[in-house]
C-alpha cells in the first residue's frame, strides 16, 4: 500500500518476499517474507535513522528514503511520528500547516 501527497510517495508498506521486490530483501538482509515500511526523512532524523541499525535500513534508490522492518516489536507510536514527519517532508506548505492547527 502506498500513501501519496501530490504524486510524491510519503509512505509505502509491502511484504518483501521471494520473487517480489528482491531489492527490499537485499537491503534488510532478511530472507523470509518480511513486512517493510519506507518513508521520507531529512536532516538529523535521516542521519540518526540511517545509522540506527535494525529495524531501520537505507534503501539505495533514494537519498531521502528510510526503511523499517515491521514486526511484533514495532513501536506503532514511533511509526505514527515517522509517517507524520514524512508527510511534512512531502506536502506543500499549505497542507503542512494544517498539521499544526
Coordinates of C-alpha atoms in Angstrom, one line a residue:
X1 CA 0.0 0.0 0.0
X2 CA 1.3 3.4 -0.9
X3 CA 0.3 6.8 0.6
X4 CA 1.0 9.9 -1.6
X5 CA 0.6 13.6 -1.5
X6 CA 0.7 15.4 -4.8
X7 CA 2.2 12.4 -6.6
X8 CA 5.0 12.1 -4.0
X9 CA 5.1 8.8 -2.1
X10 CA 5.3 9.6 1.6
X11 CA 5.0 6.0 2.9
X12 CA 4.9 2.6 1.4
X13 CA 4.2 -0.8 3.1
X14 CA 4.7 -4.1 1.5
X15 CA 5.6 -7.7 2.2
X16 CA 9.1 -8.3 0.7
X17 CA 9.2 -12.0 -0.3
X18 CA 10.9 -14.3 -2.8
X19 CA 10.3 -13.4 -6.4
X20 CA 8.9 -9.9 -5.5
X21 CA 11.0 -6.8 -5.0
X22 CA 14.2 -8.5 -4.1
X23 CA 15.8 -5.1 -3.6
X24 CA 13.9 -4.8 -0.3
X25 CA 15.2 -8.2 0.9
X26 CA 18.7 -7.3 -0.2
X27 CA 18.8 -4.1 1.9
X28 CA 17.1 -5.6 5.0
X29 CA 19.2 -8.8 5.0
X30 CA 16.1 -10.8 5.8
X31 CA 15.5 -13.9 3.7
X32 CA 11.9 -14.8 4.8
X33 CA 8.9 -12.8 3.8
X34 CA 9.1 -9.5 5.7
X35 CA 6.7 -6.6 6.1
X36 CA 8.6 -3.3 5.5
X37 CA 7.7 0.4 5.6
X38 CA 9.5 3.0 3.7
X39 CA 9.1 6.7 4.3
X40 CA 10.8 10.1 3.7
X41 CA 13.1 11.8 6.1
X42 CA 15.7 14.6 6.2
X43 CA 18.3 16.3 8.3
X44 CA 19.4 14.9 11.6
X45 CA 16.5 12.5 11.8
X46 CA 17.6 10.9 8.5
X47 CA 21.2 10.6 9.7
X48 CA 20.1 9.1 13.0
X49 CA 17.7 6.5 11.5
X50 CA 20.3 5.7 8.7
X51 CA 22.8 4.7 11.4
X52 CA 20.5 3.2 14.0
X53 CA 20.6 -0.3 12.6
X54 CA 17.7 -2.8 12.8
X55 CA 14.8 -2.3 12.3
X56 CA 15.9 0.6 10.2
X57 CA 17.8 0.5 6.9
X58 CA 18.7 2.8 4.0
X59 CA 17.5 1.7 0.6
X60 CA 19.9 2.6 -2.3
X61 CA 17.2 4.1 -4.6
X62 CA 16.7 7.5 -2.8
X63 CA 18.8 9.7 -0.6
X64 CA 15.7 10.8 1.4
X65 CA 14.1 7.3 2.0
X66 CA 14.5 5.3 5.1
X67 CA 13.1 1.8 5.6
X68 CA 11.8 0.0 8.6
X69 CA 11.1 -3.7 9.2
X70 CA 7.7 -4.1 10.8
X71 CA 7.3 -7.0 13.3
X72 CA 5.8 -7.9 16.6
X73 CA 8.2 -5.5 18.4
X74 CA 7.3 -2.5 16.3
X75 CA 6.6 0.7 18.2
X76 CA 3.4 2.0 16.5
X77 CA 3.7 5.4 18.2
X78 CA 7.1 5.8 16.6
X79 CA 5.7 4.7 13.2
X80 CA 2.9 7.3 13.5
X81 CA 5.5 10.0 14.2
X82 CA 7.7 8.9 11.4
X83 CA 4.9 8.9 8.8
X84 CA 3.6 12.3 10.1
X85 CA 7.1 13.7 9.6
X86 CA 7.3 12.1 6.1
X87 CA 4.0 13.8 5.3
X88 CA 5.5 17.1 6.4
X89 CA 8.5 16.4 4.2
X90 CA 6.4 15.7 1.1
X91 CA 3.4 18.0 1.5
X92 CA 3.2 21.6 0.2
X93 CA 3.4 24.3 2.8
X94 CA -0.4 24.9 2.8
X95 CA -1.1 21.3 3.8
X96 CA 1.8 21.1 6.3
X97 CA 0.3 24.0 8.2
X98 CA -2.9 22.0 8.7
X99 CA -1.0 19.5 10.9
X100 CA 0.0 22.3 13.3
X101 CA -3.6 23.5 14.0

